[in-house]
Amino acid sequence: FKILLSSNSALRDIKRICNIKNKKIIVSKFIFNVPKPKNLKKFSYLKKKYSINRNFFYLPNQYWYHKNHKVVINALNYLKNKKKTNVFIYSSGSKNDYRFPHNFKSLMELVKKYNLDKNYFYLGIIPYIDVMSLIFHSTAVINPSFFEGWSSTVEQAKAYKKKIILSNIRVHKEQKPKFAYYFKPESFIDLSKILMKLK
């Protein structure tokens, strides 16, 4: 048998926890064939459908606990407390996490508690072409995860040569996006500084 992994970071992890010989492991770093820009939805379509502000950040992660949405909400709250309220973040993806079933609810309660309903928006599960179009039209894409195997968000942003704000985990650096800005996944202050720099 062979074990197929998507990154050298995953290889390092599996060798740390299992006694498996290298010849049984294959690392295959996947890439995406994304829609050509001419086939994407125009910004006017996105604005009408989702009430999108022109300069926005996009967070297309599922609402799984390890995806670390909380650091983004805390960064927005930090900026709001500094009277900087013109940062807008739109997120999409499944709200279900069977391991932490209350994760989405607790995050939305945090948005409400901090009065961030005009800065943080959940779009739901949306069509793939809309996801790609939001990536293309965004100021930057955000992936704040504590852990990834090989991030599809990073590869999709790379394909459109987009700026991307990433947690400084090993696999994100392994993917080597050209226009990346890194922050410690626990630090909402570091993230807030990057948001203000790019907005």
PDB file of C-alpha atoms in Angstrom:
ATOM      1  CA  PHE A   1       0.000   0.000   0.000  1.00  0.00           C
ATOM      2  CA  LYS A   2       0.942   3.637  -0.420  1.00  0.00           C
ATOM      3  CA  ILE A   3       0.007   6.654   1.681  1.00  0.00           C
ATOM      4  CA  LEU A   4      -0.715   9.812  -0.332  1.00  0.00           C
ATOM      5  CA  LEU A   5      -0.010  13.114   1.429  1.00  0.00           C
ATOM      6  CA  SER A   6      -0.436  16.665   0.199  1.00  0.00           C
ATOM      7  CA  SER A   7       2.576  18.338   1.839  1.00  0.00           C
ATOM      8  CA  ASN A   8       5.965  17.832   3.411  1.00  0.00           C
ATOM      9  CA  SER A   9       4.437  19.308   6.553  1.00  0.00           C
ATOM     10  CA  ALA A  10       1.977  16.396   6.662  1.00  0.00           C
ATOM     11  CA  LEU A  11       4.880  14.015   6.010  1.00  0.00           C
ATOM     12  CA  ARG A  12       6.714  15.439   9.006  1.00  0.00           C
ATOM     13  CA  ASP A  13       3.604  14.967  11.155  1.00  0.00           C
ATOM     14  CA  ILE A  14       2.926  11.388  10.113  1.00  0.00           C
ATOM     15  CA  LYS A  15       6.548  10.374  10.676  1.00  0.00           C
ATOM     16  CA  ARG A  16       6.357  11.924  14.127  1.00  0.00           C
ATOM     17  CA  ILE A  17       3.355   9.813  15.158  1.00  0.00           C
ATOM     18  CA  CYS A  18       3.802   6.635  13.081  1.00  0.00           C
ATOM     19  CA  ASN A  19       6.640   4.276  12.242  1.00  0.00           C
ATOM     20  CA  ILE A  20       6.194   4.238   8.451  1.00  0.00           C
ATOM     21  CA  LYS A  21       8.989   3.830   5.922  1.00  0.00           C
ATOM     22  CA  ASN A  22       9.510   6.595   3.374  1.00  0.00           C
ATOM     23  CA  LYS A  23       8.993   4.250   0.409  1.00  0.00           C
ATOM     24  CA  LYS A  24       5.369   3.785   1.459  1.00  0.00           C
ATOM     25  CA  ILE A  25       4.648   7.530   1.376  1.00  0.00           C
ATOM     26  CA  ILE A  26       4.000   9.755  -1.630  1.00  0.00           C
ATOM     27  CA  VAL A  27       3.809  13.544  -1.337  1.00  0.00           C
ATOM     28  CA  SER A  28       1.727  15.106  -4.108  1.00  0.00           C
ATOM     29  CA  LYS A  29       1.186  18.860  -3.859  1.00  0.00           C
ATOM     30  CA  PHE A  30      -2.000  19.616  -5.767  1.00  0.00           C
ATOM     31  CA  ILE A  31      -2.801  22.789  -7.677  1.00  0.00           C
ATOM     32  CA  PHE A  32      -6.062  24.147  -9.069  1.00  0.00           C
ATOM     33  CA  ASN A  33      -7.372  24.819 -12.516  1.00  0.00           C
ATOM     34  CA  VAL A  34      -9.448  27.891 -11.732  1.00  0.00           C
ATOM     35  CA  PRO A  35     -11.935  29.681 -14.001  1.00  0.00           C
ATOM     36  CA  LYS A  36     -10.406  32.285 -16.261  1.00  0.00           C
ATOM     37  CA  PRO A  37     -11.044  35.868 -15.131  1.00  0.00           C
ATOM     38  CA  LYS A  38     -13.306  36.505 -18.133  1.00  0.00           C
ATOM     39  CA  ASN A  39     -15.581  33.701 -16.916  1.00  0.00           C
ATOM     40  CA  LEU A  40     -15.916  35.019 -13.378  1.00  0.00           C
ATOM     41  CA  LYS A  41     -18.836  37.014 -12.058  1.00  0.00           C
ATOM     42  CA  LYS A  42     -18.478  40.774 -12.285  1.00  0.00           C
ATOM     43  CA  PHE A  43     -18.228  42.855  -9.137  1.00  0.00           C
ATOM     44  CA  SER A  44     -21.611  44.424  -9.912  1.00  0.00           C
ATOM     45  CA  TYR A  45     -23.176  40.945  -9.704  1.00  0.00           C
ATOM     46  CA  LEU A  46     -21.521  40.245  -6.345  1.00  0.00           C
ATOM     47  CA  LYS A  47     -22.515  43.636  -4.978  1.00  0.00           C
ATOM     48  CA  LYS A  48     -26.151  43.097  -5.922  1.00  0.00           C
ATOM     49  CA  LYS A  49     -26.315  39.506  -4.677  1.00  0.00           C
ATOM     50  CA  TYR A  50     -24.305  39.827  -1.453  1.00  0.00           C
ATOM     51  CA  SER A  51     -24.298  43.598  -0.727  1.00  0.00           C
ATOM     52  CA  ILE A  52     -20.509  43.603  -1.004  1.00  0.00           C
ATOM     53  CA  ASN A  53     -18.483  46.709  -0.225  1.00  0.00           C
ATOM     54  CA  ARG A  54     -15.879  47.566  -2.865  1.00  0.00           C
ATOM     55  CA  ASN A  55     -12.775  47.088  -0.696  1.00  0.00           C
ATOM     56  CA  PHE A  56     -13.251  43.839   1.186  1.00  0.00           C
ATOM     57  CA  PHE A  57     -11.351  40.896   2.574  1.00  0.00           C
ATOM     58  CA  TYR A  58     -12.571  37.379   1.892  1.00  0.00           C
ATOM     59  CA  LEU A  59     -12.442  34.442   4.288  1.00  0.00           C
ATOM     60  CA  PRO A  60     -13.645  31.319   2.420  1.00  0.00           C
ATOM     61  CA  ASN A  61     -13.085  28.736   5.164  1.00  0.00           C
ATOM     62  CA  GLN A  62     -15.547  26.220   6.566  1.00  0.00           C
ATOM     63  CA  TYR A  63     -16.573  27.072  10.122  1.00  0.00           C
ATOM     64  CA  TRP A  64     -14.498  24.320  11.682  1.00  0.00           C
ATOM     65  CA  TYR A  65     -12.846  25.170  14.991  1.00  0.00           C
ATOM     66  CA  HIS A  66      -9.272  24.788  13.723  1.00  0.00           C
ATOM     67  CA  LYS A  67      -9.964  27.282  10.935  1.00  0.00           C
ATOM     68  CA  ASN A  68      -9.612  29.960  13.606  1.00  0.00           C
ATOM     69  CA  HIS A  69     -12.283  32.500  12.630  1.00  0.00           C
ATOM     70  CA  LYS A  70     -12.157  33.887  16.156  1.00  0.00           C
ATOM     71  CA  VAL A  71      -8.832  35.664  15.601  1.00  0.00           C
ATOM     72  CA  VAL A  72     -10.386  37.547  12.669  1.00  0.00           C
ATOM     73  CA  ILE A  73     -13.375  38.670  14.730  1.00  0.00           C
ATOM     74  CA  ASN A  74     -11.075  39.764  17.550  1.00  0.00           C
ATOM     75  CA  ALA A  75      -8.929  41.713  15.078  1.00  0.00           C
ATOM     76  CA  LEU A  76     -12.010  43.538  13.806  1.00  0.00           C
ATOM     77  CA  ASN A  77     -13.063  44.356  17.355  1.00  0.00           C
ATOM     78  CA  TYR A  78      -9.575  45.673  18.112  1.00  0.00           C
ATOM     79  CA  LEU A  79      -9.748  47.951  15.070  1.00  0.00           C
ATOM     80  CA  LYS A  80     -13.241  49.119  15.956  1.00  0.00           C
ATOM     81  CA  ASN A  81     -12.059  50.090  19.427  1.00  0.00           C
ATOM     82  CA  LYS A  82      -9.412  52.213  17.730  1.00  0.00           C
ATOM     83  CA  LYS A  83     -12.163  53.937  15.716  1.00  0.00           C
ATOM     84  CA  LYS A  84     -11.132  52.189  12.503  1.00  0.00           C
ATOM     85  CA  THR A  85     -14.426  50.828  11.235  1.00  0.00           C
ATOM     86  CA  ASN A  86     -13.904  50.732   7.471  1.00  0.00           C
ATOM     87  CA  VAL A  87     -12.591  47.153   7.351  1.00  0.00           C
ATOM     88  CA  PHE A  88     -15.047  44.656   5.862  1.00  0.00           C
ATOM     89  CA  ILE A  89     -14.709  40.885   5.933  1.00  0.00           C
ATOM     90  CA  TYR A  90     -16.991  38.445   4.135  1.00  0.00           C
ATOM     91  CA  SER A  91     -16.928  34.753   4.927  1.00  0.00           C
ATOM     92  CA  SER A  92     -18.534  31.706   3.386  1.00  0.00           C
ATOM     93  CA  GLY A  93     -18.619  27.964   3.989  1.00  0.00           C
ATOM     94  CA  SER A  94     -20.404  25.334   6.007  1.00  0.00           C
ATOM     95  CA  LYS A  95     -21.374  26.317   9.539  1.00  0.00           C
ATOM     96  CA  ASN A  96     -21.307  22.697  10.758  1.00  0.00           C
ATOM     97  CA  ASP A  97     -18.454  21.194  12.780  1.00  0.00           C
ATOM     98  CA  TYR A  98     -19.357  17.816  14.285  1.00  0.00           C
ATOM     99  CA  ARG A  99     -16.405  18.031  16.695  1.00  0.00           C
ATOM    100  CA  PHE A 100     -17.390  21.476  17.996  1.00  0.00           C
ATOM    101  CA  PRO A 101     -21.104  21.774  17.134  1.00  0.00           C
ATOM    102  CA  HIS A 102     -21.496  25.166  18.848  1.00  0.00           C
ATOM    103  CA  ASN A 103     -18.527  26.812  17.130  1.00  0.00           C
ATOM    104  CA  PHE A 104     -20.495  28.785  14.523  1.00  0.00           C
ATOM    105  CA  LYS A 105     -23.092  29.941  17.055  1.00  0.00           C
ATOM    106  CA  SER A 106     -20.439  31.131  19.498  1.00  0.00           C
ATOM    107  CA  LEU A 107     -18.633  33.050  16.761  1.00  0.00           C
ATOM    108  CA  MET A 108     -21.823  34.793  15.630  1.00  0.00           C
ATOM    109  CA  GLU A 109     -22.580  35.643  19.255  1.00  0.00           C
ATOM    110  CA  LEU A 110     -19.139  37.223  19.441  1.00  0.00           C
ATOM    111  CA  VAL A 111     -19.869  39.289  16.328  1.00  0.00           C
ATOM    112  CA  LYS A 112     -23.094  40.464  17.962  1.00  0.00           C
ATOM    113  CA  LYS A 113     -21.417  41.156  21.312  1.00  0.00           C
ATOM    114  CA  TYR A 114     -18.786  43.337  19.628  1.00  0.00           C
ATOM    115  CA  ASN A 115     -21.381  45.053  17.378  1.00  0.00           C
ATOM    116  CA  LEU A 116     -19.511  43.979  14.248  1.00  0.00           C
ATOM    117  CA  ASP A 117     -22.566  43.264  12.107  1.00  0.00           C
ATOM    118  CA  LYS A 118     -21.506  46.041   9.714  1.00  0.00           C
ATOM    119  CA  ASN A 119     -17.966  44.698   9.395  1.00  0.00           C
ATOM    120  CA  TYR A 120     -18.232  40.905   9.456  1.00  0.00           C
ATOM    121  CA  PHE A 121     -20.633  39.107   7.138  1.00  0.00           C
ATOM    122  CA  TYR A 122     -21.481  35.422   6.721  1.00  0.00           C
ATOM    123  CA  LEU A 123     -22.690  34.594   3.197  1.00  0.00           C
ATOM    124  CA  GLY A 124     -23.516  30.928   3.773  1.00  0.00           C
ATOM    125  CA  ILE A 125     -22.630  28.106   1.403  1.00  0.00           C
ATOM    126  CA  ILE A 126     -22.366  29.737  -1.997  1.00  0.00           C
ATOM    127  CA  PRO A 127     -21.709  28.520  -5.575  1.00  0.00           C
ATOM    128  CA  TYR A 128     -18.119  27.707  -6.519  1.00  0.00           C
ATOM    129  CA  ILE A 129     -18.069  30.356  -9.254  1.00  0.00           C
ATOM    130  CA  ASP A 130     -19.077  32.966  -6.672  1.00  0.00           C
ATOM    131  CA  VAL A 131     -16.268  31.813  -4.351  1.00  0.00           C
ATOM    132  CA  MET A 132     -13.738  32.207  -7.151  1.00  0.00           C
ATOM    133  CA  SER A 133     -15.188  35.578  -8.115  1.00  0.00           C
ATOM    134  CA  LEU A 134     -15.002  36.843  -4.539  1.00  0.00           C
ATOM    135  CA  ILE A 135     -11.366  35.730  -4.346  1.00  0.00           C
ATOM    136  CA  PHE A 136     -10.626  37.547  -7.599  1.00  0.00           C
ATOM    137  CA  HIS A 137     -12.333  40.816  -6.609  1.00  0.00           C
ATOM    138  CA  SER A 138     -11.182  40.891  -2.983  1.00  0.00           C
ATOM    139  CA  THR A 139      -8.514  43.184  -1.574  1.00  0.00           C
ATOM    140  CA  ALA A 140      -6.956  40.060  -0.080  1.00  0.00           C
ATOM    141  CA  VAL A 141      -7.900  36.543   0.962  1.00  0.00           C
ATOM    142  CA  ILE A 142      -7.536  35.420   4.596  1.00  0.00           C
ATOM    143  CA  ASN A 143      -6.670  31.976   5.936  1.00  0.00           C
ATOM    144  CA  PRO A 144      -6.039  32.120   9.698  1.00  0.00           C
ATOM    145  CA  SER A 145      -6.008  28.342  10.312  1.00  0.00           C
ATOM    146  CA  PHE A 146      -4.184  26.599  13.114  1.00  0.00           C
ATOM    147  CA  PHE A 147      -3.749  23.588  10.831  1.00  0.00           C
ATOM    148  CA  GLU A 148      -4.013  22.712   7.132  1.00  0.00           C
ATOM    149  CA  GLY A 149      -3.084  19.734   4.998  1.00  0.00           C
ATOM    150  CA  TRP A 150      -2.523  21.777   1.827  1.00  0.00           C
ATOM    151  CA  SER A 151      -4.721  24.837   1.654  1.00  0.00           C
ATOM    152  CA  SER A 152      -6.981  25.082  -1.384  1.00  0.00           C
ATOM    153  CA  THR A 153      -7.611  28.737  -0.475  1.00  0.00           C
ATOM    154  CA  VAL A 154      -3.914  29.478  -0.851  1.00  0.00           C
ATOM    155  CA  GLU A 155      -3.689  27.735  -4.222  1.00  0.00           C
ATOM    156  CA  GLN A 156      -6.783  29.508  -5.537  1.00  0.00           C
ATOM    157  CA  ALA A 157      -5.471  32.917  -4.442  1.00  0.00           C
ATOM    158  CA  LYS A 158      -2.076  32.121  -5.987  1.00  0.00           C
ATOM    159  CA  ALA A 159      -3.750  31.303  -9.296  1.00  0.00           C
ATOM    160  CA  TYR A 160      -5.187  34.841  -9.457  1.00  0.00           C
ATOM    161  CA  LYS A 161      -2.017  36.458  -8.066  1.00  0.00           C
ATOM    162  CA  LYS A 162      -3.962  37.782  -5.107  1.00  0.00           C
ATOM    163  CA  LYS A 163      -2.614  39.094  -1.852  1.00  0.00           C
ATOM    164  CA  ILE A 164      -3.253  36.606   0.937  1.00  0.00           C
ATOM    165  CA  ILE A 165      -3.096  36.965   4.713  1.00  0.00           C
ATOM    166  CA  LEU A 166      -1.974  33.734   6.346  1.00  0.00           C
ATOM    167  CA  SER A 167      -1.279  32.231   9.726  1.00  0.00           C
ATOM    168  CA  ASN A 168       2.413  31.469   9.836  1.00  0.00           C
ATOM    169  CA  ILE A 169       1.990  27.697  10.080  1.00  0.00           C
ATOM    170  CA  ARG A 170       4.536  25.511   8.345  1.00  0.00           C
ATOM    171  CA  VAL A 171       2.358  24.339   5.460  1.00  0.00           C
ATOM    172  CA  HIS A 172       1.326  27.868   4.468  1.00  0.00           C
ATOM    173  CA  LYS A 173       4.982  28.780   4.093  1.00  0.00           C
ATOM    174  CA  GLU A 174       5.591  25.559   2.190  1.00  0.00           C
ATOM    175  CA  GLN A 175       2.986  26.627  -0.373  1.00  0.00           C
ATOM    176  CA  LYS A 176       5.042  29.771  -1.012  1.00  0.00           C
ATOM    177  CA  PRO A 177       2.420  32.279  -2.171  1.00  0.00           C
ATOM    178  CA  LYS A 178       4.211  35.243  -3.714  1.00  0.00           C
ATOM    179  CA  PHE A 179       1.983  37.934  -2.220  1.00  0.00           C
ATOM    180  CA  ALA A 180       1.652  36.594   1.329  1.00  0.00           C
ATOM    181  CA  TYR A 181       1.489  38.406   4.655  1.00  0.00           C
ATOM    182  CA  TYR A 182       1.987  36.199   7.712  1.00  0.00           C
ATOM    183  CA  PHE A 183       0.832  36.547  11.306  1.00  0.00           C
ATOM    184  CA  LYS A 184       0.858  34.380  14.410  1.00  0.00           C
ATOM    185  CA  PRO A 185      -2.512  32.567  14.499  1.00  0.00           C
ATOM    186  CA  GLU A 186      -3.033  33.549  18.139  1.00  0.00           C
ATOM    187  CA  SER A 187      -2.333  37.255  17.556  1.00  0.00           C
ATOM    188  CA  PHE A 188      -5.319  39.388  16.560  1.00  0.00           C
ATOM    189  CA  ILE A 189      -3.110  42.465  16.935  1.00  0.00           C
ATOM    190  CA  ASP A 190      -0.668  41.206  14.304  1.00  0.00           C
ATOM    191  CA  LEU A 191      -3.602  40.437  12.006  1.00  0.00           C
ATOM    192  CA  SER A 192      -5.177  43.858  12.579  1.00  0.00           C
ATOM    193  CA  LYS A 193      -1.956  45.575  11.518  1.00  0.00           C
ATOM    194  CA  ILE A 194      -1.928  43.652   8.238  1.00  0.00           C
ATOM    195  CA  LEU A 195      -5.600  44.442   7.587  1.00  0.00           C
ATOM    196  CA  MET A 196      -4.932  48.154   8.045  1.00  0.00           C
ATOM    197  CA  LYS A 197      -1.869  47.988   5.823  1.00  0.00           C
ATOM    198  CA  LEU A 198      -3.735  46.373   2.942  1.00  0.00           C
ATOM    199  CA  LYS A 199      -7.204  47.908   3.095  1.00  0.00           C
TER     200      LYS A 199
END
